[in-house]
mmCIF file of N, CA and C in Angstrom:
data_model
loop_
_atom_site.group_PDB
_atom_site.id
_atom_site.type_symbol
_atom_site.label_atom_id
_atom_site.label_comp_id
_atom_site.label_asym_id
_atom_site.label_seq_id
_atom_site.Cartn_x
_atom_site.Cartn_y
_atom_site.Cartn_z
ATOM 1 N N MET K 1 -94.797 36.855 -173.863
ATOM 2 C CA MET K 1 -95.633 36.862 -172.687
ATOM 3 C C MET K 1 -95.059 35.894 -171.652
ATOM 4 N N SER K 2 -95.356 36.159 -170.429
ATOM 5 C CA SER K 2 -94.844 35.311 -169.359
ATOM 6 C C SER K 2 -95.698 34.048 -169.212
ATOM 7 N N ALA K 3 -95.156 33.082 -168.507
ATOM 8 C CA ALA K 3 -95.906 31.851 -168.239
ATOM 9 C C ALA K 3 -97.197 32.169 -167.486
ATOM 10 N N ASP K 4 -97.141 33.088 -166.537
ATOM 11 C CA ASP K 4 -98.354 33.455 -165.789
ATOM 12 C C ASP K 4 -99.391 34.120 -166.691
ATOM 13 N N GLU K 5 -98.948 34.946 -167.626
ATOM 14 C CA GLU K 5 -99.887 35.568 -168.563
ATOM 15 C C GLU K 5 -100.543 34.512 -169.455
ATOM 16 N N ASN K 6 -99.770 33.527 -169.885
ATOM 17 C CA ASN K 6 -100.331 32.454 -170.706
ATOM 18 C C ASN K 6 -101.339 31.620 -169.913
ATOM 19 N N LYS K 7 -101.047 31.367 -168.632
ATOM 20 C CA LYS K 7 -102.009 30.658 -167.780
ATOM 21 C C LYS K 7 -103.318 31.452 -167.683
ATOM 22 N N ALA K 8 -103.211 32.754 -167.558
ATOM 23 C CA ALA K 8 -104.413 33.586 -167.475
ATOM 24 C C ALA K 8 -105.225 33.513 -168.764
ATOM 25 N N ILE K 9 -104.547 33.423 -169.901
ATOM 26 C CA ILE K 9 -105.252 33.283 -171.185
ATOM 27 C C ILE K 9 -106.028 31.963 -171.209
ATOM 28 N N ILE K 10 -105.421 30.889 -170.749
ATOM 29 C CA ILE K 10 -106.119 29.599 -170.709
ATOM 30 C C ILE K 10 -107.345 29.692 -169.804
ATOM 31 N N ARG K 11 -107.204 30.311 -168.651
ATOM 32 C CA ARG K 11 -108.355 30.448 -167.750
ATOM 33 C C ARG K 11 -109.492 31.232 -168.419
ATOM 34 N N ARG K 12 -109.138 32.314 -169.124
ATOM 35 C CA ARG K 12 -110.162 33.101 -169.835
ATOM 36 C C ARG K 12 -110.779 32.289 -170.971
ATOM 37 N N PHE K 13 -109.958 31.507 -171.677
ATOM 38 C CA PHE K 13 -110.457 30.651 -172.755
ATOM 39 C C PHE K 13 -111.490 29.658 -172.217
ATOM 40 N N VAL K 14 -111.159 28.996 -171.126
ATOM 41 C CA VAL K 14 -112.087 28.020 -170.540
ATOM 42 C C VAL K 14 -113.367 28.718 -170.090
ATOM 43 N N GLU K 15 -113.249 29.842 -169.412
ATOM 44 C CA GLU K 15 -114.444 30.542 -168.926
ATOM 45 C C GLU K 15 -115.298 31.088 -170.069
ATOM 46 N N THR K 16 -114.656 31.641 -171.087
ATOM 47 C CA THR K 16 -115.391 32.274 -172.182
ATOM 48 C C THR K 16 -115.962 31.257 -173.161
ATOM 49 N N VAL K 17 -115.109 30.390 -173.675
ATOM 50 C CA VAL K 17 -115.532 29.466 -174.735
ATOM 51 C C VAL K 17 -116.261 28.261 -174.157
ATOM 52 N N TRP K 18 -115.614 27.534 -173.259
ATOM 53 C CA TRP K 18 -116.216 26.301 -172.743
ATOM 54 C C TRP K 18 -117.356 26.586 -171.773
ATOM 55 N N ASN K 19 -117.118 27.380 -170.741
ATOM 56 C CA ASN K 19 -118.158 27.609 -169.745
ATOM 57 C C ASN K 19 -119.165 28.672 -170.175
ATOM 58 N N GLY K 20 -118.733 29.596 -171.005
ATOM 59 C CA GLY K 20 -119.637 30.610 -171.537
ATOM 60 C C GLY K 20 -120.352 30.165 -172.797
ATOM 61 N N HIS K 21 -119.985 28.990 -173.305
ATOM 62 C CA HIS K 21 -120.587 28.420 -174.523
ATOM 63 C C HIS K 21 -120.558 29.431 -175.663
ATOM 64 N N ASP K 22 -119.393 30.035 -175.863
ATOM 65 C CA ASP K 22 -119.244 31.071 -176.880
ATOM 66 C C ASP K 22 -118.199 30.657 -177.923
ATOM 67 N N PRO K 23 -118.596 29.797 -178.872
ATOM 68 C CA PRO K 23 -117.625 29.380 -179.887
ATOM 69 C C PRO K 23 -117.134 30.529 -180.761
ATOM 70 N N SER K 24 -117.902 31.606 -180.842
ATOM 71 C CA SER K 24 -117.453 32.740 -181.660
ATOM 72 C C SER K 24 -116.205 33.407 -181.083
ATOM 73 N N ALA K 25 -115.878 33.114 -179.822
ATOM 74 C CA ALA K 25 -114.704 33.719 -179.182
ATOM 75 C C ALA K 25 -113.429 32.897 -179.375
ATOM 76 N N VAL K 26 -113.497 31.759 -180.058
ATOM 77 C CA VAL K 26 -112.301 30.923 -180.237
ATOM 78 C C VAL K 26 -111.158 31.727 -180.834
ATOM 79 N N GLY K 27 -111.448 32.574 -181.799
ATOM 80 C CA GLY K 27 -110.417 33.375 -182.450
ATOM 81 C C GLY K 27 -109.764 34.403 -181.545
ATOM 82 N N ASP K 28 -110.395 34.704 -180.412
ATOM 83 C CA ASP K 28 -109.780 35.608 -179.447
ATOM 84 C C ASP K 28 -108.604 34.937 -178.740
ATOM 85 N N PHE K 29 -108.585 33.611 -178.762
ATOM 86 C CA PHE K 29 -107.584 32.850 -178.010
ATOM 87 C C PHE K 29 -106.645 32.035 -178.900
ATOM 88 N N HIS K 30 -107.072 31.728 -180.119
ATOM 89 C CA HIS K 30 -106.271 30.908 -181.038
ATOM 90 C C HIS K 30 -105.802 31.746 -182.224
ATOM 91 N N ALA K 31 -104.614 31.432 -182.701
ATOM 92 C CA ALA K 31 -104.077 32.100 -183.890
ATOM 93 C C ALA K 31 -104.953 31.759 -185.099
ATOM 94 N N ASP K 32 -104.830 32.550 -186.151
ATOM 95 C CA ASP K 32 -105.624 32.322 -187.362
ATOM 96 C C ASP K 32 -105.402 30.924 -187.934
ATOM 97 N N ASN K 33 -104.197 30.421 -187.788
ATOM 98 C CA ASN K 33 -103.863 29.052 -188.177
ATOM 99 C C ASN K 33 -103.115 28.436 -187.009
ATOM 100 N N PHE K 34 -103.640 27.326 -186.489
ATOM 101 C CA PHE K 34 -103.002 26.635 -185.371
ATOM 102 C C PHE K 34 -103.108 25.144 -185.625
ATOM 103 N N THR K 35 -102.475 24.359 -184.781
ATOM 104 C CA THR K 35 -102.621 22.914 -184.902
ATOM 105 C C THR K 35 -103.329 22.381 -183.669
ATOM 106 N N LEU K 36 -104.181 21.387 -183.908
ATOM 107 C CA LEU K 36 -104.921 20.711 -182.845
ATOM 108 C C LEU K 36 -104.617 19.228 -182.980
ATOM 109 N N ASN K 37 -103.921 18.691 -181.994
ATOM 110 C CA ASN K 37 -103.446 17.298 -182.046
ATOM 111 C C ASN K 37 -102.711 17.009 -183.353
ATOM 112 N N GLY K 38 -101.898 17.988 -183.777
ATOM 113 C CA GLY K 38 -101.050 17.817 -184.939
ATOM 114 C C GLY K 38 -101.701 18.131 -186.271
ATOM 115 N N GLU K 39 -102.998 18.428 -186.279
ATOM 116 C CA GLU K 39 -103.720 18.727 -187.519
ATOM 117 C C GLU K 39 -103.942 20.227 -187.655
ATOM 118 N N PRO K 40 -103.805 20.765 -188.874
ATOM 119 C CA PRO K 40 -104.040 22.200 -189.059
ATOM 120 C C PRO K 40 -105.514 22.550 -188.851
ATOM 121 N N TYR K 41 -105.736 23.651 -188.150
ATOM 122 C CA TYR K 41 -107.088 24.126 -187.856
ATOM 123 C C TYR K 41 -107.133 25.631 -187.971
ATOM 124 N N THR K 42 -108.353 26.136 -188.163
ATOM 125 C CA THR K 42 -108.622 27.564 -188.037
ATOM 126 C C THR K 42 -109.606 27.738 -186.884
ATOM 127 N N PRO K 43 -109.689 28.931 -186.337
ATOM 128 C CA PRO K 43 -110.676 29.142 -185.270
ATOM 129 C C PRO K 43 -112.104 28.780 -185.702
ATOM 130 N N SER K 44 -112.473 29.086 -186.936
ATOM 131 C CA SER K 44 -113.847 28.781 -187.371
ATOM 132 C C SER K 44 -114.088 27.280 -187.449
ATOM 133 N N GLN K 45 -113.081 26.511 -187.850
ATOM 134 C CA GLN K 45 -113.238 25.056 -187.867
ATOM 135 C C GLN K 45 -113.446 24.523 -186.447
ATOM 136 N N PHE K 46 -112.627 24.993 -185.527
ATOM 137 C CA PHE K 46 -112.740 24.552 -184.138
ATOM 138 C C PHE K 46 -114.100 24.962 -183.569
ATOM 139 N N ALA K 47 -114.503 26.199 -183.823
ATOM 140 C CA ALA K 47 -115.775 26.707 -183.303
ATOM 141 C C ALA K 47 -116.957 25.912 -183.847
ATOM 142 N N SER K 48 -116.914 25.534 -185.113
ATOM 143 C CA SER K 48 -118.050 24.805 -185.687
ATOM 144 C C SER K 48 -118.250 23.455 -185.015
ATOM 145 N N GLY K 49 -117.171 22.832 -184.573
ATOM 146 C CA GLY K 49 -117.296 21.576 -183.851
ATOM 147 C C GLY K 49 -117.876 21.753 -182.461
ATOM 148 N N LEU K 50 -117.681 22.919 -181.872
ATOM 149 C CA LEU K 50 -118.194 23.180 -180.524
ATOM 150 C C LEU K 50 -119.692 23.435 -180.512
ATOM 151 N N VAL K 51 -120.225 23.965 -181.586
ATOM 152 C CA VAL K 51 -121.645 24.317 -181.633
ATOM 153 C C VAL K 51 -122.515 23.098 -181.320
ATOM 154 N N GLY K 52 -122.257 21.978 -181.986
ATOM 155 C CA GLY K 52 -123.035 20.769 -181.752
ATOM 156 C C GLY K 52 -122.835 20.203 -180.359
ATOM 157 N N PHE K 53 -121.600 20.278 -179.862
ATOM 158 C CA PHE K 53 -121.320 19.769 -178.521
ATOM 159 C C PHE K 53 -122.083 20.576 -177.480
ATOM 160 N N PHE K 54 -122.144 21.902 -177.650
ATOM 161 C CA PHE K 54 -122.888 22.749 -176.724
ATOM 162 C C PHE K 54 -124.396 22.502 -176.851
ATOM 163 N N GLU K 55 -124.850 22.171 -178.050
ATOM 164 C CA GLU K 55 -126.263 21.838 -178.212
ATOM 165 C C GLU K 55 -126.591 20.536 -177.473
ATOM 166 N N PHE K 56 -125.708 19.566 -177.588
ATOM 167 C CA PHE K 56 -125.907 18.275 -176.921
ATOM 168 C C PHE K 56 -125.871 18.438 -175.405
ATOM 169 N N CYS K 57 -124.944 19.226 -174.909
ATOM 170 C CA CYS K 57 -124.768 19.433 -173.456
ATOM 171 C C CYS K 57 -124.874 20.917 -173.143
ATOM 172 N N PRO K 58 -126.088 21.471 -173.122
ATOM 173 C CA PRO K 58 -126.205 22.915 -172.898
ATOM 174 C C PRO K 58 -125.778 23.371 -171.506
ATOM 175 N N ASP K 59 -125.647 22.424 -170.573
ATOM 176 C CA ASP K 59 -125.188 22.793 -169.234
ATOM 177 C C ASP K 59 -123.728 22.402 -169.002
ATOM 178 N N LEU K 60 -122.999 22.152 -170.067
ATOM 179 C CA LEU K 60 -121.600 21.731 -169.970
ATOM 180 C C LEU K 60 -120.768 22.752 -169.195
ATOM 181 N N ARG K 61 -119.937 22.250 -168.303
ATOM 182 C CA ARG K 61 -119.003 23.083 -167.543
ATOM 183 C C ARG K 61 -117.650 22.393 -167.487
ATOM 184 N N GLU K 62 -116.599 23.161 -167.638
ATOM 185 C CA GLU K 62 -115.239 22.638 -167.496
ATOM 186 C C GLU K 62 -114.619 23.213 -166.232
ATOM 187 N N THR K 63 -113.974 22.335 -165.481
ATOM 188 C CA THR K 63 -113.251 22.733 -164.283
ATOM 189 C C THR K 63 -111.780 22.403 -164.467
ATOM 190 N N ILE K 64 -110.928 23.360 -164.216
ATOM 191 C CA ILE K 64 -109.487 23.137 -164.254
ATOM 192 C C ILE K 64 -109.054 22.705 -162.856
ATOM 193 N N HIS K 65 -108.393 21.552 -162.778
ATOM 194 C CA HIS K 65 -107.953 21.029 -161.487
ATOM 195 C C HIS K 65 -106.487 21.352 -161.179
ATOM 196 N N ALA K 66 -105.668 21.434 -162.197
ATOM 197 C CA ALA K 66 -104.242 21.727 -162.008
ATOM 198 C C ALA K 66 -103.727 22.366 -163.287
ATOM 199 N N MET K 67 -102.756 23.256 -163.125
ATOM 200 C CA MET K 67 -102.176 23.935 -164.283
ATOM 201 C C MET K 67 -100.718 24.235 -164.001
ATOM 202 N N VAL K 68 -99.873 23.964 -164.992
ATOM 203 C CA VAL K 68 -98.464 24.317 -164.913
ATOM 204 C C VAL K 68 -98.070 25.011 -166.206
ATOM 205 N N ALA K 69 -97.094 25.879 -166.106
ATOM 206 C CA ALA K 69 -96.642 26.609 -167.283
ATOM 207 C C ALA K 69 -95.136 26.795 -167.216
ATOM 208 N N GLU K 70 -94.538 26.760 -168.388
ATOM 209 C CA GLU K 70 -93.118 27.046 -168.519
ATOM 210 C C GLU K 70 -92.899 27.673 -169.883
ATOM 211 N N ASP K 71 -92.213 28.794 -169.895
ATOM 212 C CA ASP K 71 -91.937 29.522 -171.133
ATOM 213 C C ASP K 71 -93.240 29.760 -171.898
ATOM 214 N N ASP K 72 -93.348 29.200 -173.120
ATOM 215 C CA ASP K 72 -94.505 29.466 -173.975
ATOM 216 C C ASP K 72 -95.553 28.348 -173.945
ATOM 217 N N ARG K 73 -95.481 27.455 -172.957
ATOM 218 C CA ARG K 73 -96.406 26.314 -172.883
ATOM 219 C C ARG K 73 -97.163 26.296 -171.564
ATOM 220 N N VAL K 74 -98.434 25.862 -171.676
ATOM 221 C CA VAL K 74 -99.295 25.681 -170.513
ATOM 222 C C VAL K 74 -99.939 24.307 -170.627
ATOM 223 N N ALA K 75 -99.896 23.549 -169.541
ATOM 224 C CA ALA K 75 -100.572 22.260 -169.474
ATOM 225 C C ALA K 75 -101.561 22.305 -168.318
ATOM 226 N N TYR K 76 -102.727 21.699 -168.550
ATOM 227 C CA TYR K 76 -103.712 21.686 -167.472
ATOM 228 C C TYR K 76 -104.571 20.424 -167.529
ATOM 229 N N ARG K 77 -104.975 19.995 -166.333
ATOM 230 C CA ARG K 77 -105.842 18.828 -166.168
ATOM 231 C C ARG K 77 -107.239 19.337 -165.883
ATOM 232 N N TRP K 78 -108.229 18.747 -166.567
ATOM 233 C CA TRP K 78 -109.583 19.272 -166.479
ATOM 234 C C TRP K 78 -110.625 18.161 -166.425
ATOM 235 N N THR K 79 -111.825 18.556 -166.018
ATOM 236 C CA THR K 79 -113.010 17.714 -166.078
ATOM 237 C C THR K 79 -114.117 18.538 -166.716
ATOM 238 N N MET K 80 -114.860 17.912 -167.650
ATOM 239 C CA MET K 80 -116.072 18.516 -168.199
ATOM 240 C C MET K 80 -117.252 17.681 -167.724
ATOM 241 N N VAL K 81 -118.309 18.376 -167.326
ATOM 242 C CA VAL K 81 -119.515 17.712 -166.843
ATOM 243 C C VAL K 81 -120.715 18.348 -167.534
ATOM 244 N N GLY K 82 -121.636 17.494 -167.973
ATOM 245 C CA GLY K 82 -122.869 17.975 -168.584
ATOM 246 C C GLY K 82 -123.919 16.883 -168.558
ATOM 247 N N THR K 83 -125.148 17.259 -168.874
ATOM 248 C CA THR K 83 -126.268 16.326 -168.841
ATOM 249 C C THR K 83 -126.519 15.748 -170.232
ATOM 250 N N ASP K 84 -126.609 14.423 -170.305
ATOM 251 C CA ASP K 84 -126.933 13.733 -171.551
ATOM 252 C C ASP K 84 -128.427 13.944 -171.822
ATOM 253 N N PRO K 85 -128.786 14.589 -172.936
ATOM 254 C CA PRO K 85 -130.199 14.891 -173.184
ATOM 255 C C PRO K 85 -131.040 13.639 -173.460
ATOM 256 N N ARG K 86 -130.389 12.556 -173.796
ATOM 257 C CA ARG K 86 -131.132 11.321 -174.084
ATOM 258 C C ARG K 86 -131.577 10.624 -172.812
ATOM 259 N N THR K 87 -130.804 10.770 -171.749
ATOM 260 C CA THR K 87 -131.074 10.018 -170.521
ATOM 261 C C THR K 87 -131.332 10.912 -169.316
ATOM 262 N N GLY K 88 -130.923 12.169 -169.399
ATOM 263 C CA GLY K 88 -131.015 13.063 -168.254
ATOM 264 C C GLY K 88 -129.931 12.823 -167.218
ATOM 265 N N GLU K 89 -129.012 11.898 -167.507
ATOM 266 C CA GLU K 89 -127.935 11.583 -166.564
ATOM 267 C C GLU K 89 -126.738 12.502 -166.778
ATOM 268 N N ARG K 90 -126.045 12.786 -165.691
ATOM 269 C CA ARG K 90 -124.829 13.589 -165.768
ATOM 270 C C ARG K 90 -123.704 12.737 -166.332
ATOM 271 N N GLN K 91 -122.944 13.315 -167.235
ATOM 272 C CA GLN K 91 -121.767 12.669 -167.807
ATOM 273 C C GLN K 91 -120.558 13.512 -167.457
ATOM 274 N N SER K 92 -119.404 12.848 -167.391
ATOM 275 C CA SER K 92 -118.173 13.607 -167.185
ATOM 276 C C SER K 92 -117.066 13.027 -168.041
ATOM 277 N N TRP K 93 -116.195 13.915 -168.472
ATOM 278 C CA TRP K 93 -115.008 13.553 -169.234
ATOM 279 C C TRP K 93 -113.823 14.205 -168.550
ATOM 280 N N HIS K 94 -112.741 13.480 -168.461
ATOM 281 C CA HIS K 94 -111.521 13.960 -167.818
ATOM 282 C C HIS K 94 -110.426 14.013 -168.874
ATOM 283 N N GLY K 95 -109.596 15.041 -168.813
ATOM 284 C CA GLY K 95 -108.547 15.145 -169.810
ATOM 285 C C GLY K 95 -107.403 16.044 -169.380
ATOM 286 N N ILE K 96 -106.444 16.087 -170.270
ATOM 287 C CA ILE K 96 -105.271 16.949 -170.109
ATOM 288 C C ILE K 96 -105.049 17.664 -171.428
ATOM 289 N N SER K 97 -104.775 18.940 -171.362
ATOM 290 C CA SER K 97 -104.482 19.746 -172.555
ATOM 291 C C SER K 97 -103.140 20.433 -172.375
ATOM 292 N N MET K 98 -102.441 20.620 -173.486
ATOM 293 C CA MET K 98 -101.196 21.385 -173.496
ATOM 294 C C MET K 98 -101.257 22.350 -174.671
ATOM 295 N N SER K 99 -100.985 23.599 -174.389
ATOM 296 C CA SER K 99 -101.031 24.635 -175.412
ATOM 297 C C SER K 99 -99.700 25.356 -175.485
ATOM 298 N N ARG K 100 -99.321 25.712 -176.720
ATOM 299 C CA ARG K 100 -98.130 26.536 -176.948
ATOM 300 C C ARG K 100 -98.604 27.872 -177.504
ATOM 301 N N PHE K 101 -97.988 28.944 -177.006
ATOM 302 C CA PHE K 101 -98.395 30.299 -177.355
ATOM 303 C C PHE K 101 -97.357 31.021 -178.198
ATOM 304 N N ALA K 102 -97.828 31.921 -179.021
ATOM 305 C CA ALA K 102 -96.991 32.898 -179.722
ATOM 306 C C ALA K 102 -97.817 34.180 -179.828
ATOM 307 N N ASP K 103 -97.238 35.272 -179.465
ATOM 308 C CA ASP K 103 -97.913 36.575 -179.534
ATOM 309 C C ASP K 103 -99.269 36.571 -178.831
ATOM 310 N N GLY K 104 -99.362 35.871 -177.700
ATOM 311 C CA GLY K 104 -100.566 35.895 -176.892
ATOM 312 C C GLY K 104 -101.706 35.008 -177.372
ATOM 313 N N LYS K 105 -101.437 34.169 -178.365
ATOM 314 C CA LYS K 105 -102.486 33.283 -178.880
ATOM 315 C C LYS K 105 -101.977 31.846 -178.937
ATOM 316 N N ILE K 106 -102.916 30.910 -178.861
ATOM 317 C CA ILE K 106 -102.572 29.488 -178.954
ATOM 318 C C ILE K 106 -102.254 29.163 -180.406
ATOM 319 N N VAL K 107 -101.055 28.615 -180.623
ATOM 320 C CA VAL K 107 -100.640 28.226 -181.964
ATOM 321 C C VAL K 107 -100.539 26.706 -182.109
ATOM 322 N N GLU K 108 -100.532 26.019 -180.992
ATOM 323 C CA GLU K 108 -100.454 24.561 -181.001
ATOM 324 C C GLU K 108 -101.188 24.053 -179.768
ATOM 325 N N GLU K 109 -102.080 23.098 -179.971
ATOM 326 C CA GLU K 109 -102.835 22.553 -178.847
ATOM 327 C C GLU K 109 -102.901 21.037 -178.978
ATOM 328 N N TRP K 110 -102.635 20.380 -177.876
ATOM 329 C CA TRP K 110 -102.731 18.925 -177.786
ATOM 330 C C TRP K 110 -103.654 18.594 -176.628
ATOM 331 N N TYR K 111 -104.501 17.600 -176.817
ATOM 332 C CA TYR K 111 -105.335 17.165 -175.702
ATOM 333 C C TYR K 111 -105.548 15.667 -175.788
ATOM 334 N N ASN K 112 -105.857 15.097 -174.646
ATOM 335 C CA ASN K 112 -106.224 13.694 -174.557
ATOM 336 C C ASN K 112 -107.278 13.599 -173.467
ATOM 337 N N ASN K 113 -108.340 12.833 -173.724
ATOM 338 C CA ASN K 113 -109.384 12.682 -172.716
ATOM 339 C C ASN K 113 -109.986 11.290 -172.785
ATOM 340 N N ASP K 114 -110.889 11.025 -171.864
ATOM 341 C CA ASP K 114 -111.477 9.693 -171.796
ATOM 342 C C ASP K 114 -112.798 9.586 -172.555
ATOM 343 N N GLN K 115 -113.106 10.558 -173.387
ATOM 344 C CA GLN K 115 -114.280 10.458 -174.250
ATOM 345 C C GLN K 115 -113.934 9.483 -175.373
ATOM 346 N N THR K 116 -114.760 8.478 -175.570
ATOM 347 C CA THR K 116 -114.463 7.446 -176.556
ATOM 348 C C THR K 116 -114.998 7.823 -177.931
ATOM 349 N N ASP K 117 -114.514 7.108 -178.954
ATOM 350 C CA ASP K 117 -115.050 7.300 -180.301
ATOM 351 C C ASP K 117 -116.543 6.989 -180.319
ATOM 352 N N ALA K 118 -116.961 5.997 -179.540
ATOM 353 C CA ALA K 118 -118.386 5.657 -179.459
ATOM 354 C C ALA K 118 -119.183 6.819 -178.867
ATOM 355 N N ASP K 119 -118.639 7.473 -177.838
ATOM 356 C CA ASP K 119 -119.307 8.651 -177.262
ATOM 357 C C ASP K 119 -119.516 9.716 -178.332
ATOM 358 N N ILE K 120 -118.484 9.975 -179.106
ATOM 359 C CA ILE K 120 -118.546 11.005 -180.145
ATOM 360 C C ILE K 120 -119.564 10.625 -181.211
ATOM 361 N N ARG K 121 -119.558 9.353 -181.651
ATOM 362 C CA ARG K 121 -120.535 8.893 -182.646
ATOM 363 C C ARG K 121 -121.962 9.060 -182.135
ATOM 364 N N GLU K 122 -122.185 8.748 -180.863
ATOM 365 C CA GLU K 122 -123.529 8.887 -180.292
ATOM 366 C C GLU K 122 -123.983 10.349 -180.298
ATOM 367 N N ILE K 123 -123.086 11.248 -179.980
ATOM 368 C CA ILE K 123 -123.422 12.675 -180.022
ATOM 369 C C ILE K 123 -123.734 13.090 -181.455
ATOM 370 N N GLU K 124 -122.899 12.664 -182.410
ATOM 371 C CA GLU K 124 -123.135 12.993 -183.815
ATOM 372 C C GLU K 124 -124.473 12.442 -184.294
ATOM 373 N N GLU K 125 -124.802 11.201 -183.910
ATOM 374 C CA GLU K 125 -126.079 10.596 -184.305
ATOM 375 C C GLU K 125 -127.255 11.374 -183.716
ATOM 376 N N TRP K 126 -127.138 11.790 -182.459
ATOM 377 C CA TRP K 126 -128.192 12.572 -181.827
ATOM 378 C C TRP K 126 -128.408 13.883 -182.590
ATOM 379 N N LEU K 127 -127.309 14.540 -182.954
ATOM 380 C CA LEU K 127 -127.406 15.802 -183.694
ATOM 381 C C LEU K 127 -128.001 15.574 -185.081
ATOM 382 N N GLU K 128 -127.607 14.493 -185.752
ATOM 383 C CA GLU K 128 -128.158 14.180 -187.075
ATOM 384 C C GLU K 128 -129.661 13.935 -186.998
ATOM 385 N N GLU K 129 -130.111 13.232 -185.954
ATOM 386 C CA GLU K 129 -131.544 12.992 -185.787
ATOM 387 C C GLU K 129 -132.301 14.301 -185.594
ATOM 388 N N ARG K 130 -131.706 15.219 -184.874
ATOM 389 C CA ARG K 130 -132.353 16.514 -184.631
ATOM 390 C C ARG K 130 -132.372 17.398 -185.870
ATOM 391 N N HIS K 131 -131.297 17.308 -186.655
ATOM 392 C CA HIS K 131 -131.141 18.243 -187.779
ATOM 393 C C HIS K 131 -131.256 17.581 -189.148
ATOM 394 N N GLY K 132 -131.209 16.258 -189.175
ATOM 395 C CA GLY K 132 -131.332 15.549 -190.448
ATOM 396 C C GLY K 132 -130.122 15.662 -191.344
ATOM 397 N N ARG K 133 -128.974 16.031 -190.793
ATOM 398 C CA ARG K 133 -127.762 16.149 -191.606
ATOM 399 C C ARG K 133 -126.549 15.941 -190.704
ATOM 400 N N PRO K 134 -125.429 15.527 -191.299
ATOM 401 C CA PRO K 134 -124.202 15.408 -190.502
ATOM 402 C C PRO K 134 -123.748 16.760 -189.991
ATOM 403 N N GLN K 135 -123.161 16.769 -188.796
ATOM 404 C CA GLN K 135 -122.640 18.003 -188.205
ATOM 405 C C GLN K 135 -121.181 18.198 -188.607
ATOM 406 N N ALA K 136 -120.772 19.461 -188.716
ATOM 407 C CA ALA K 136 -119.366 19.789 -189.010
ATOM 408 C C ALA K 136 -118.492 19.314 -187.854
ATOM 409 N N GLN K 137 -117.272 18.949 -188.204
ATOM 410 C CA GLN K 137 -116.333 18.507 -187.162
ATOM 411 C C GLN K 137 -115.164 19.425 -187.083
#
């Protein structure tokens, strides 16, 4: 696939999964086995982690600010914004992702963002309080 086709896949992934809050569609964009920040993942593992995040921020939206592609790789800078259910305040996270494609699917994904470990723990604690059990990651 061309670099432009891969960019279009990323745009559809963001619109469908992140902005459409559809974790069941992860497998439409990711290979059956891929790596996420160097760790092996399956689409179902990735999707299960998104379910709780979408519950915490049901109005979450991702905006792509810049995107570049070369050969089988796409890199993009993004912002996610959503409302913290504990405070009603808007939160935002900024990051950069890079994906490598094979046969039209993401086989390797790297990301870095300004969400802290404390932010993640707070979300997990909120979900545990609501459900009484740890959430899948």
